[in-house]
PDB file of C-alpha atoms and ligand atoms in Angstrom:
ATOM      1  CA  LEU J   1       0.122   0.011   0.120  1.00 57.00           C
ATOM      2  CA  ASN J   2       0.951   3.300  -0.918  1.00 66.00           C
ATOM      3  CA  GLU J   3       1.698   5.216   2.372  1.00 69.00           C
ATOM      4  CA  ASN J   4      -0.274   8.207   1.902  1.00 70.00           C
ATOM      5  CA  TYR J   5      -3.319   6.382   0.908  1.00 69.00           C
ATOM      6  CA  ALA J   6      -2.772   3.760   3.911  1.00 69.00           C
ATOM      7  CA  ARG J   7      -2.270   7.112   6.300  1.00 68.00           C
ATOM      8  CA  SER J   8      -5.462   8.800   4.647  1.00 68.00           C
ATOM      9  CA  ILE J   9      -7.502   5.487   5.185  1.00 67.00           C
ATOM     10  CA  ALA J  10      -6.669   5.674   8.751  1.00 65.00           C
ATOM     11  CA  TYR J  11      -7.480   9.281   8.937  1.00 64.00           C
ATOM     12  CA  TYR J  12     -10.990   8.458   7.339  1.00 63.00           C
ATOM     13  CA  ASN J  13     -11.692   5.430   9.810  1.00 65.00           C
ATOM     14  CA  ASP J  14     -10.611   7.752  12.721  1.00 67.00           C
ATOM     15  CA  THR J  15     -12.987  10.314  11.568  1.00 67.00           C
ATOM     16  CA  ILE J  16     -15.721   7.944  11.207  1.00 66.00           C
ATOM     17  CA  LEU J  17     -15.100   6.515  14.559  1.00 65.00           C
ATOM     18  CA  ASN J  18     -14.981   9.670  16.491  1.00 69.00           C
ATOM     19  CA  ASN J  19     -18.184  10.932  14.742  1.00 80.00           C
ATOM     20  CA  THR J  20     -19.705   7.656  15.962  1.00 85.00           C
ATOM     21  CA  ILE J  21     -18.786   7.896  19.614  1.00 87.00           C
ATOM     22  CA  LEU J  22     -20.089  11.432  19.697  1.00 88.00           C
ATOM     23  CA  GLU J  23     -23.250  10.704  17.924  1.00 90.00           C
ATOM     24  CA  LYS J  24     -23.618   7.976  20.591  1.00 92.00           C
ATOM     25  CA  GLN J  25     -22.856  10.107  23.489  1.00 94.00           C
ATOM     26  CA  LEU J  26     -25.070  13.032  22.169  1.00 94.00           C
ATOM     27  CA  VAL J  27     -27.921  10.381  22.050  1.00 96.00           C
ATOM     28  CA  GLY J  28     -27.098   9.112  25.402  1.00 97.00           C
ATOM     29  CA  ASP J  29     -27.180  12.740  26.824  1.00 97.00           C
ATOM     30  CA  PHE J  30     -30.650  13.409  25.246  1.00 98.00           C
ATOM     31  CA  ASP J  31     -33.137  12.527  27.903  1.00 98.00           C
ATOM     32  CA  GLN J  32     -31.312  14.485  30.589  1.00 98.00           C
ATOM     33  CA  ALA J  33     -30.909  17.288  28.274  1.00 98.00           C
ATOM     34  CA  LEU J  34     -34.639  17.621  27.717  1.00 98.00           C
ATOM     35  CA  LYS J  35     -35.202  17.185  31.365  1.00 98.00           C
ATOM     36  CA  GLU J  36     -32.864  19.713  32.622  1.00 98.00           C
ATOM     37  CA  LYS J  37     -33.883  22.147  29.650  1.00 98.00           C
ATOM     38  CA  GLN J  38     -30.369  22.499  28.311  1.00 98.00           C
ATOM     39  CA  PHE J  39     -32.180  22.857  24.898  1.00 98.00           C
ATOM     40  CA  CYS J  40     -33.044  26.423  23.988  1.00 98.00           C
ATOM     41  CA  MET J  41     -34.704  28.740  21.512  1.00 98.00           C
ATOM     42  CA  TYR J  42     -32.684  31.408  19.886  1.00 98.00           C
ATOM     43  CA  LEU J  43     -34.392  33.861  17.566  1.00 98.00           C
ATOM     44  CA  GLN J  44     -33.482  35.409  14.272  1.00 98.00           C
ATOM     45  CA  PRO J  45     -35.350  38.175  13.144  1.00 98.00           C
ATOM     46  CA  GLN J  46     -37.122  38.545   9.917  1.00 98.00           C
ATOM     47  CA  MET J  47     -37.006  42.043   8.647  1.00 98.00           C
ATOM     48  CA  THR J  48     -38.166  44.573   5.632  1.00 97.00           C
ATOM     49  CA  SER J  49     -35.398  46.288   3.711  1.00 94.00           C
ATOM     50  CA  GLU J  50     -35.983  49.379   5.677  1.00 94.00           C
ATOM     51  CA  GLY J  51     -35.409  47.428   8.804  1.00 94.00           C
ATOM     52  CA  LYS J  52     -38.518  46.912  10.521  1.00 97.00           C
ATOM     53  CA  MET J  53     -38.708  43.808  12.495  1.00 98.00           C
ATOM     54  CA  LEU J  54     -41.388  41.273  11.353  1.00 98.00           C
ATOM     55  CA  GLY J  55     -41.193  38.099  13.524  1.00 98.00           C
ATOM     56  CA  ALA J  56     -38.674  35.648  13.978  1.00 98.00           C
ATOM     57  CA  GLU J  57     -37.626  32.065  13.342  1.00 98.00           C
ATOM     58  CA  ALA J  58     -37.103  29.756  16.086  1.00 99.00           C
ATOM     59  CA  LEU J  59     -33.625  28.104  15.816  1.00 98.00           C
ATOM     60  CA  VAL J  60     -32.621  25.598  18.607  1.00 98.00           C
ATOM     61  CA  ARG J  61     -28.903  25.414  20.312  1.00 98.00           C
ATOM     62  CA  TRP J  62     -27.971  22.993  23.067  1.00 98.00           C
ATOM     63  CA  GLN J  63     -26.183  24.386  26.110  1.00 98.00           C
ATOM     64  CA  HIS J  64     -24.477  21.211  26.761  1.00 96.00           C
ATOM     65  CA  PRO J  65     -22.617  21.163  30.678  1.00 96.00           C
ATOM     66  CA  LYS J  66     -19.690  19.583  29.402  1.00 94.00           C
ATOM     67  CA  ARG J  67     -19.146  20.781  25.640  1.00 94.00           C
ATOM     68  CA  GLY J  68     -20.452  24.003  25.528  1.00 96.00           C
ATOM     69  CA  LEU J  69     -22.937  25.619  23.107  1.00 97.00           C
ATOM     70  CA  ILE J  70     -23.508  23.081  20.309  1.00 96.00           C
ATOM     71  CA  PHE J  71     -25.309  23.994  17.069  1.00 97.00           C
ATOM     72  CA  PRO J  72     -27.919  22.226  15.201  1.00 97.00           C
ATOM     73  CA  GLY J  73     -25.563  20.823  12.400  1.00 95.00           C
ATOM     74  CA  ASP J  74     -23.856  18.730  15.006  1.00 94.00           C
ATOM     75  CA  PHE J  75     -27.236  16.916  16.413  1.00 96.00           C
ATOM     76  CA  ILE J  76     -30.458  17.631  14.335  1.00 96.00           C
ATOM     77  CA  GLU J  77     -29.360  14.500  12.074  1.00 94.00           C
ATOM     78  CA  VAL J  78     -28.356  12.272  14.660  1.00 95.00           C
ATOM     79  CA  PHE J  79     -31.775  12.924  16.454  1.00 96.00           C
ATOM     80  CA  GLU J  80     -33.723  12.153  13.106  1.00 95.00           C
ATOM     81  CA  LYS J  81     -31.842   8.978  12.500  1.00 93.00           C
ATOM     82  CA  THR J  82     -32.678   7.536  16.145  1.00 94.00           C
ATOM     83  CA  GLY J  83     -36.136   8.870  16.240  1.00 95.00           C
ATOM     84  CA  LEU J  84     -35.488  11.438  19.231  1.00 97.00           C
ATOM     85  CA  ILE J  85     -36.293  14.275  16.930  1.00 97.00           C
ATOM     86  CA  TYR J  86     -39.928  14.668  17.543  1.00 98.00           C
ATOM     87  CA  ARG J  87     -39.458  15.020  21.411  1.00 98.00           C
ATOM     88  CA  LEU J  88     -36.836  17.993  20.916  1.00 98.00           C
ATOM     89  CA  ASP J  89     -39.007  19.670  18.220  1.00 98.00           C
ATOM     90  CA  ARG J  90     -42.456  19.529  20.330  1.00 98.00           C
ATOM     91  CA  PHE J  91     -40.079  21.087  22.924  1.00 98.00           C
ATOM     92  CA  ILE J  92     -38.934  23.862  20.834  1.00 98.00           C
ATOM     93  CA  TRP J  93     -42.423  24.514  19.450  1.00 98.00           C
ATOM     94  CA  GLU J  94     -43.701  25.130  23.138  1.00 98.00           C
ATOM     95  CA  LEU J  95     -41.282  27.392  23.992  1.00 98.00           C
ATOM     96  CA  ALA J  96     -42.094  29.306  20.643  1.00 98.00           C
ATOM     97  CA  VAL J  97     -45.853  28.984  21.619  1.00 98.00           C
ATOM     98  CA  GLN J  98     -45.015  30.302  24.968  1.00 98.00           C
ATOM     99  CA  LYS J  99     -43.207  33.215  23.903  1.00 98.00           C
ATOM    100  CA  LEU J 100     -46.173  34.298  21.275  1.00 98.00           C
ATOM    101  CA  ALA J 101     -48.760  33.973  24.113  1.00 98.00           C
ATOM    102  CA  ARG J 102     -46.452  36.226  26.409  1.00 98.00           C
ATOM    103  CA  TRP J 103     -46.243  38.859  23.292  1.00 98.00           C
ATOM    104  CA  GLN J 104     -49.558  38.731  22.708  1.00 98.00           C
ATOM    105  CA  GLN J 105     -50.451  39.704  26.413  1.00 98.00           C
ATOM    106  CA  GLU J 106     -48.255  42.504  25.900  1.00 97.00           C
ATOM    107  CA  GLY J 107     -49.734  43.758  23.000  1.00 97.00           C
ATOM    108  CA  HIS J 108     -47.332  42.616  20.466  1.00 97.00           C
ATOM    109  CA  SER J 109     -50.103  40.793  18.533  1.00 97.00           C
ATOM    110  CA  ASP J 110     -48.754  41.398  15.174  1.00 97.00           C
ATOM    111  CA  LEU J 111     -45.348  39.326  15.564  1.00 98.00           C
ATOM    112  CA  TYR J 112     -44.992  35.924  14.546  1.00 98.00           C
ATOM    113  CA  ILE J 113     -42.583  32.866  15.148  1.00 98.00           C
ATOM    114  CA  SER J 114     -41.449  30.460  12.567  1.00 98.00           C
ATOM    115  CA  VAL J 115     -41.093  26.759  14.048  1.00 98.00           C
ATOM    116  CA  ASN J 116     -39.063  24.038  12.218  1.00 98.00           C
ATOM    117  CA  ILE J 117     -40.946  20.765  11.315  1.00 96.00           C
ATOM    118  CA  SER J 118     -38.716  18.058  10.599  1.00 94.00           C
ATOM    119  CA  THR J 119     -39.712  15.286   7.868  1.00 90.00           C
ATOM    120  CA  LYS J 120     -39.417  12.579  10.679  1.00 92.00           C
ATOM    121  CA  ASP J 121     -41.877  14.542  12.946  1.00 94.00           C
ATOM    122  CA  PHE J 122     -44.668  12.999  10.862  1.00 91.00           C
ATOM    123  CA  TYR J 123     -43.428   9.605  11.287  1.00 90.00           C
ATOM    124  CA  TYR J 124     -43.468   9.975  15.405  1.00 93.00           C
ATOM    125  CA  MET J 125     -46.335  11.846  16.175  1.00 94.00           C
ATOM    126  CA  ASN J 126     -49.410  13.284  14.875  1.00 94.00           C
ATOM    127  CA  VAL J 127     -47.926  16.733  13.974  1.00 95.00           C
ATOM    128  CA  TYR J 128     -51.314  18.459  13.632  1.00 96.00           C
ATOM    129  CA  GLU J 129     -52.739  17.281  17.100  1.00 97.00           C
ATOM    130  CA  THR J 130     -49.600  18.298  18.725  1.00 98.00           C
ATOM    131  CA  ILE J 131     -49.325  21.714  17.226  1.00 98.00           C
ATOM    132  CA  THR J 132     -53.221  22.719  17.722  1.00 98.00           C
ATOM    133  CA  ALA J 133     -53.191  21.359  21.200  1.00 98.00           C
ATOM    134  CA  LEU J 134     -50.203  23.745  22.043  1.00 98.00           C
ATOM    135  CA  VAL J 135     -52.172  26.779  20.364  1.00 98.00           C
ATOM    136  CA  GLU J 136     -55.105  25.719  22.604  1.00 98.00           C
ATOM    137  CA  LYS J 137     -53.219  25.375  25.589  1.00 98.00           C
ATOM    138  CA  TYR J 138     -51.792  29.035  25.539  1.00 98.00           C
ATOM    139  CA  ARG J 139     -54.468  30.523  23.542  1.00 98.00           C
ATOM    140  CA  ILE J 140     -52.325  32.413  21.068  1.00 98.00           C
ATOM    141  CA  ILE J 141     -53.673  33.559  17.455  1.00 98.00           C
ATOM    142  CA  PRO J 142     -52.746  30.973  15.042  1.00 97.00           C
ATOM    143  CA  SER J 143     -51.650  33.098  12.260  1.00 97.00           C
ATOM    144  CA  THR J 144     -48.613  34.296  14.472  1.00 98.00           C
ATOM    145  CA  LEU J 145     -47.288  31.042  14.274  1.00 98.00           C
ATOM    146  CA  LYS J 146     -45.646  29.638  11.243  1.00 98.00           C
ATOM    147  CA  LEU J 147     -44.797  26.250   9.996  1.00 97.00           C
ATOM    148  CA  GLU J 148     -41.715  25.965   8.007  1.00 97.00           C
ATOM    149  CA  ILE J 149     -41.486  22.518   6.071  1.00 93.00           C
ATOM    150  CA  THR J 150     -38.894  21.467   3.377  1.00 88.00           C
ATOM    151  CA  GLU J 151     -39.928  20.679  -0.014  1.00 81.00           C
ATOM    152  CA  THR J 152     -38.300  17.024   0.316  1.00 78.00           C
ATOM    153  CA  ALA J 153     -40.919  16.667   3.314  1.00 77.00           C
ATOM    154  CA  ILE J 154     -43.965  17.650   1.339  1.00 75.00           C
ATOM    155  CA  MET J 155     -42.803  15.973  -1.924  1.00 74.00           C
ATOM    156  CA  THR J 156     -41.920  12.561  -0.245  1.00 75.00           C
ATOM    157  CA  GLY J 157     -44.715  12.759   2.358  1.00 69.00           C
ATOM    158  CA  THR J 158     -47.814  10.461   2.047  1.00 71.00           C
ATOM    159  CA  ALA J 159     -51.108  11.952   0.790  1.00 69.00           C
ATOM    160  CA  GLY J 160     -51.915  12.216   4.561  1.00 74.00           C
ATOM    161  CA  GLU J 161     -49.158  14.773   5.178  1.00 77.00           C
ATOM    162  CA  LEU J 162     -50.345  16.898   2.075  1.00 78.00           C
ATOM    163  CA  ASP J 163     -53.949  16.823   3.406  1.00 84.00           C
ATOM    164  CA  MET J 164     -52.578  17.751   6.925  1.00 89.00           C
ATOM    165  CA  ILE J 165     -50.791  20.749   5.437  1.00 89.00           C
ATOM    166  CA  GLU J 166     -54.189  21.860   3.850  1.00 90.00           C
ATOM    167  CA  GLN J 167     -55.597  21.425   7.577  1.00 95.00           C
ATOM    168  CA  PHE J 168     -52.649  23.616   8.736  1.00 96.00           C
ATOM    169  CA  ARG J 169     -53.804  26.450   6.574  1.00 96.00           C
ATOM    170  CA  GLU J 170     -57.398  25.915   7.437  1.00 97.00           C
ATOM    171  CA  TYR J 171     -56.737  25.958  11.172  1.00 97.00           C
ATOM    172  CA  GLY J 172     -55.233  29.656  10.629  1.00 97.00           C
ATOM    173  CA  PHE J 173     -51.475  28.543  10.308  1.00 97.00           C
ATOM    174  CA  GLN J 174     -49.031  30.044   7.513  1.00 96.00           C
ATOM    175  CA  VAL J 175     -47.118  27.481   5.735  1.00 95.00           C
ATOM    176  CA  GLU J 176     -43.637  27.970   4.375  1.00 95.00           C
ATOM    177  CA  ILE J 177     -41.536  25.901   2.080  1.00 93.00           C
ATOM    178  CA  ASP J 178     -38.430  26.074   3.554  1.00 94.00           C
ATOM    179  CA  ASP J 179     -34.944  25.898   1.540  1.00 92.00           C
ATOM    180  CA  PHE J 180     -36.931  26.475  -1.812  1.00 92.00           C
ATOM    181  CA  GLY J 181     -35.329  25.630  -5.065  1.00 89.00           C
ATOM    182  CA  SER J 182     -32.915  23.296  -3.274  1.00 87.00           C
ATOM    183  CA  GLY J 183     -34.332  20.188  -3.999  1.00 80.00           C
ATOM    184  CA  TYR J 184     -35.352  18.312  -7.382  1.00 74.00           C
ATOM    185  CA  SER J 185     -39.113  19.226  -7.283  1.00 74.00           C
ATOM    186  CA  SER J 186     -39.191  22.880  -6.429  1.00 78.00           C
ATOM    187  CA  PHE J 187     -42.060  23.286  -9.171  1.00 83.00           C
ATOM    188  CA  ASN J 188     -43.902  20.311  -8.660  1.00 82.00           C
ATOM    189  CA  THR J 189     -44.366  20.956  -5.041  1.00 80.00           C
ATOM    190  CA  LEU J 190     -45.841  24.754  -6.188  1.00 84.00           C
ATOM    191  CA  LYS J 191     -48.187  22.837  -8.342  1.00 83.00           C
ATOM    192  CA  ASP J 192     -49.405  20.309  -5.931  1.00 79.00           C
ATOM    193  CA  MET J 193     -49.354  22.336  -2.884  1.00 82.00           C
ATOM    194  CA  ASP J 194     -50.968  25.560  -1.542  1.00 87.00           C
ATOM    195  CA  VAL J 195     -48.726  27.142   0.740  1.00 92.00           C
ATOM    196  CA  ASP J 196     -48.268  30.825   1.896  1.00 95.00           C
ATOM    197  CA  VAL J 197     -44.581  31.564   2.051  1.00 95.00           C
ATOM    198  CA  LEU J 198     -41.737  30.659   0.035  1.00 95.00           C
ATOM    199  CA  LYS J 199     -38.167  30.837   1.876  1.00 95.00           C
ATOM    200  CA  ILE J 200     -35.618  30.886  -0.887  1.00 94.00           C
ATOM    201  CA  ASP J 201     -32.440  28.741  -0.422  1.00 92.00           C
ATOM    202  CA  MET J 202     -29.306  30.308   0.785  1.00 93.00           C
ATOM    203  CA  GLY J 203     -27.463  28.360  -2.005  1.00 92.00           C
ATOM    204  CA  PHE J 204     -28.642  30.786  -4.693  1.00 92.00           C
ATOM    205  CA  LEU J 205     -26.756  33.808  -2.771  1.00 93.00           C
ATOM    206  CA  ARG J 206     -23.302  31.718  -2.609  1.00 90.00           C
ATOM    207  CA  THR J 207     -22.015  30.645  -5.932  1.00 84.00           C
ATOM    208  CA  SER J 208     -19.040  28.641  -5.905  1.00 83.00           C
ATOM    209  CA  LYS J 209     -17.537  30.296  -9.027  1.00 87.00           C
ATOM    210  CA  PRO J 210     -18.038  34.127  -8.974  1.00 84.00           C
ATOM    211  CA  GLU J 211     -19.032  34.055 -12.774  1.00 86.00           C
ATOM    212  CA  ASN J 212     -22.417  32.190 -11.718  1.00 88.00           C
ATOM    213  CA  LEU J 213     -23.458  34.932  -9.595  1.00 88.00           C
ATOM    214  CA  GLU J 214     -25.567  36.211 -12.542  1.00 90.00           C
ATOM    215  CA  LYS J 215     -27.079  33.115 -13.502  1.00 92.00           C
ATOM    216  CA  SER J 216     -28.036  32.862  -9.854  1.00 92.00           C
ATOM    217  CA  MET J 217     -29.402  36.288  -9.803  1.00 93.00           C
ATOM    218  CA  SER J 218     -31.570  35.950 -12.609  1.00 94.00           C
ATOM    219  CA  ILE J 219     -33.048  32.435 -11.178  1.00 93.00           C
ATOM    220  CA  LEU J 220     -33.837  34.465  -8.050  1.00 95.00           C
ATOM    221  CA  ASN J 221     -35.622  36.907  -9.793  1.00 96.00           C
ATOM    222  CA  MET J 222     -37.763  34.377 -11.873  1.00 95.00           C
ATOM    223  CA  ILE J 223     -38.360  32.426  -8.260  1.00 94.00           C
ATOM    224  CA  ILE J 224     -39.320  36.217  -6.822  1.00 96.00           C
ATOM    225  CA  SER J 225     -41.645  37.037  -9.739  1.00 95.00           C
ATOM    226  CA  LEU J 226     -43.397  33.861 -10.020  1.00 93.00           C
ATOM    227  CA  SER J 227     -44.196  33.879  -6.357  1.00 93.00           C
ATOM    228  CA  LYS J 228     -45.787  37.107  -6.729  1.00 93.00           C
ATOM    229  CA  THR J 229     -47.883  35.499  -9.528  1.00 94.00           C
ATOM    230  CA  LEU J 230     -48.868  32.655  -7.460  1.00 93.00           C
ATOM    231  CA  GLY J 231     -49.687  35.266  -4.590  1.00 94.00           C
ATOM    232  CA  LEU J 232     -46.955  34.019  -2.377  1.00 95.00           C
ATOM    233  CA  SER J 233     -44.803  36.025   0.016  1.00 94.00           C
ATOM    234  CA  VAL J 234     -41.266  35.437  -0.236  1.00 96.00           C
ATOM    235  CA  VAL J 235     -38.573  35.288   2.076  1.00 97.00           C
ATOM    236  CA  THR J 236     -34.732  35.563   1.306  1.00 97.00           C
ATOM    237  CA  GLU J 237     -32.627  33.955   3.939  1.00 96.00           C
ATOM    238  CA  GLY J 238     -28.821  34.232   4.125  1.00 96.00           C
ATOM    239  CA  VAL J 239     -28.317  37.744   3.379  1.00 97.00           C
ATOM    240  CA  GLU J 240     -25.085  38.867   4.383  1.00 97.00           C
ATOM    241  CA  THR J 241     -24.676  42.297   2.555  1.00 96.00           C
ATOM    242  CA  LYS J 242     -26.447  45.555   1.980  1.00 96.00           C
ATOM    243  CA  GLU J 243     -25.969  44.949  -1.858  1.00 95.00           C
ATOM    244  CA  GLN J 244     -27.791  41.786  -1.645  1.00 95.00           C
ATOM    245  CA  VAL J 245     -30.772  43.535  -0.140  1.00 97.00           C
ATOM    246  CA  VAL J 246     -30.785  46.119  -2.426  1.00 97.00           C
ATOM    247  CA  LYS J 247     -30.579  44.126  -5.528  1.00 96.00           C
ATOM    248  CA  LEU J 248     -33.241  41.568  -4.199  1.00 97.00           C
ATOM    249  CA  THR J 249     -35.500  44.594  -3.291  1.00 97.00           C
ATOM    250  CA  GLN J 250     -35.309  45.652  -6.758  1.00 97.00           C
ATOM    251  CA  MET J 251     -36.634  42.417  -7.755  1.00 96.00           C
ATOM    252  CA  GLY J 252     -39.328  42.587  -5.504  1.00 96.00           C
ATOM    253  CA  CYS J 253     -38.698  40.661  -2.358  1.00 96.00           C
ATOM    254  CA  ARG J 254     -39.881  42.629   1.037  1.00 95.00           C
ATOM    255  CA  ILE J 255     -38.803  40.264   3.838  1.00 97.00           C
ATOM    256  CA  TYR J 256     -35.233  39.246   4.667  1.00 98.00           C
ATOM    257  CA  GLN J 257     -33.261  36.633   7.037  1.00 98.00           C
ATOM    258  CA  GLY J 258     -29.745  36.943   7.628  1.00 98.00           C
ATOM    259  CA  TYR J 259     -26.326  37.913   9.262  1.00 98.00           C
ATOM    260  CA  TYR J 260     -26.597  41.443   7.326  1.00 97.00           C
ATOM    261  CA  PHE J 261     -29.284  42.145   9.938  1.00 98.00           C
ATOM    262  CA  SER J 262     -28.523  39.619  12.864  1.00 98.00           C
ATOM    263  CA  LYS J 263     -27.456  36.327  13.630  1.00 98.00           C
ATOM    264  CA  PRO J 264     -29.843  34.158  15.713  1.00 98.00           C
ATOM    265  CA  ILE J 265     -29.733  35.392  19.236  1.00 98.00           C
ATOM    266  CA  PRO J 266     -31.031  34.252  22.641  1.00 98.00           C
ATOM    267  CA  VAL J 267     -34.774  35.370  23.390  1.00 98.00           C
ATOM    268  CA  GLU J 268     -33.763  37.909  25.817  1.00 98.00           C
ATOM    269  CA  GLU J 269     -31.330  39.654  23.770  1.00 98.00           C
ATOM    270  CA  PHE J 270     -33.935  39.722  20.910  1.00 98.00           C
ATOM    271  CA  GLU J 271     -36.480  41.318  22.963  1.00 98.00           C
ATOM    272  CA  LYS J 272     -33.984  44.065  24.222  1.00 98.00           C
ATOM    273  CA  ARG J 273     -33.079  44.868  20.694  1.00 98.00           C
ATOM    274  CA  TYR J 274     -35.993  44.646  18.700  1.00 97.00           C
ATOM    275  CA  MET J 275     -39.004  45.302  21.130  1.00 94.00           C
TER     276      MET J 275
HETATM  277  P1  C2E D   1     -32.631  26.353   8.391  1.00 62.56           P
HETATM  278  O1  C2E D   1     -33.945  25.867   8.649  1.00 62.56           O
HETATM  279  O2  C2E D   1     -32.687  26.555   7.024  1.00 62.56           O
HETATM  280  O3  C2E D   1     -32.150  27.641   9.332  1.00 62.56           O
HETATM  281  C1  C2E D   1     -31.103  28.562   8.537  1.00 62.56           C
HETATM  282  C2  C2E D   1     -30.083  28.559   8.882  1.00 62.56           C
HETATM  283  O4  C2E D   1     -29.192  29.277   8.383  1.00 62.56           O
HETATM  284  C3  C2E D   1     -29.667  28.672  10.364  1.00 62.56           C
HETATM  285  O5  C2E D   1     -28.579  27.709  10.884  1.00 62.56           O
HETATM  286  C4  C2E D   1     -29.214  29.976  10.494  1.00 62.56           C
HETATM  287  O6  C2E D   1     -28.242  30.138  11.523  1.00 62.56           O
HETATM  288  C5  C2E D   1     -28.450  30.096   9.207  1.00 62.56           C
HETATM  289  N1  C2E D   1     -28.203  31.556   8.653  1.00 62.56           N
HETATM  290  C6  C2E D   1     -29.070  32.407   8.926  1.00 62.56           C
HETATM  291  N2  C2E D   1     -28.465  33.778   8.178  1.00 62.56           N
HETATM  292  C7  C2E D   1     -27.423  33.342   7.718  1.00 62.56           C
HETATM  293  C8  C2E D   1     -26.495  33.941   7.090  1.00 62.56           C
HETATM  294  O7  C2E D   1     -26.493  35.265   6.540  1.00 62.56           O
HETATM  295  N3  C2E D   1     -25.405  33.411   6.695  1.00 62.56           N
HETATM  296  C9  C2E D   1     -24.951  32.278   7.076  1.00 62.56           C
HETATM  297  N4  C2E D   1     -23.904  31.664   6.396  1.00 62.56           N
HETATM  298  N5  C2E D   1     -26.203  31.257   7.607  1.00 62.56           N
HETATM  299  C10 C2E D   1     -27.114  32.013   8.105  1.00 62.56           C
HETATM  300  P2  C2E D   1     -28.543  26.997  12.183  1.00 62.56           P
HETATM  301  O8  C2E D   1     -29.538  27.485  13.470  1.00 62.56           O
HETATM  302  O9  C2E D   1     -26.993  26.222  12.386  1.00 62.56           O
HETATM  303  O10 C2E D   1     -29.629  25.784  11.767  1.00 62.56           O
HETATM  304  C11 C2E D   1     -29.470  25.136  10.821  1.00 62.56           C
HETATM  305  C12 C2E D   1     -30.508  23.965  10.434  1.00 62.56           C
HETATM  306  O11 C2E D   1     -30.684  23.330  11.435  1.00 62.56           O
HETATM  307  C13 C2E D   1     -31.762  24.931  10.072  1.00 62.56           C
HETATM  308  O12 C2E D   1     -31.632  25.272   8.861  1.00 62.56           O
HETATM  309  C14 C2E D   1     -32.600  23.560  10.320  1.00 62.56           C
HETATM  310  O13 C2E D   1     -32.623  22.691   9.112  1.00 62.56           O
HETATM  311  C15 C2E D   1     -32.181  22.731  11.431  1.00 62.56           C
HETATM  312  N6  C2E D   1     -33.013  23.334  12.441  1.00 62.56           N
HETATM  313  C16 C2E D   1     -32.494  24.443  13.511  1.00 62.56           C
HETATM  314  N7  C2E D   1     -33.280  24.549  14.667  1.00 62.56           N
HETATM  315  C17 C2E D   1     -34.320  23.644  14.450  1.00 62.56           C
HETATM  316  C18 C2E D   1     -35.551  22.683  15.076  1.00 62.56           C
HETATM  317  O14 C2E D   1     -35.483  23.393  16.124  1.00 62.56           O
HETATM  318  N8  C2E D   1     -36.094  21.911  14.742  1.00 62.56           N
HETATM  319  C19 C2E D   1     -35.525  21.061  13.563  1.00 62.56           C
HETATM  320  N9  C2E D   1     -36.416  20.151  13.273  1.00 62.56           N
HETATM  321  N10 C2E D   1     -34.666  21.492  12.712  1.00 62.56           N
HETATM  322  C20 C2E D   1     -33.979  22.693  13.171  1.00 62.56           C
HETATM  323 CA1   CA D   2     -36.015  26.529   8.973  1.00 62.56          CA
HETATM  324 CA1   CA D   3     -33.851  27.455   5.290  1.00 62.56          CA
HETATM  325 CA1   CA D   4     -32.719  23.437   6.048  1.00 62.56          CA
END
């Protein structure tokens, strides 16, 4: 064996092994983490181009006693694989609904929170019953809770899931397609599904080659004008510069979420800064 090759195999095995160990540990830590409320909700504002805050997306963070702050990229997939995700999502949804209830008592009834729904949640629980039960428990205005579902979840779903999305809308929730344009069936999704919001995938703003940026911008332009025709609102996610906001505003986008305005931040900080 070539020495470099052997070394790279060893490295590869090492990485997989370390990942597996880490994953096992995170899964093992889950019950206690949920019980001790180590998971917390961060909020990232959604803004108009003029900087008015309209609402926020709820994004989970794990305040791990030994490892410090852990980001969803390190645990969501593992929890999806192991069937734990629905318990985490239910917990985060409840935090979001509690926060909305508080805001509404304080007179901020116009603000919304978007929560993420994993494809896997549909396998492990009745998502509709879970969410409507929370809304009834805390008596919030349903239209202030937005439900983010990826197009993969919609297109790989059964007829039952498509029905559920109809039911969500009839109940008064707003349904958003997350990461729009990243999958293989974006336009089929639009044809088959009635939704309220398209959240454009960040990938269009990050091209690997600079010469592709112009193409990417044409696609964005097309998606934005198409959503106007279909009566959908558009959120552009991942905006990091003023130039992006200016360009997209010229194309007709009104709502933005991205580091240009703010990273996801703890709720207390969000309230201090924006309310
Ligand atoms: P997502 O739903 O597409 O959320 C957007 C992600 O992009 C967030 O990463 C956010 O911090 C990041 N982001 C926002 N603006 C910018 C920007 O301007 N530049 C860059 N580079 N990134 C930006 P985060 O919080 O690490 O979450 C990653 C993914 O994990 C989410 O992607 C979502 O798929 C999943 N996730 C997060 N929280 C939850 C949750 O409570 N439940 C479920 N099921 N999934 C979640
Ligand atoms: Ca999302
Ligand atoms: Ca997204
Ligand atoms: Ca995503």
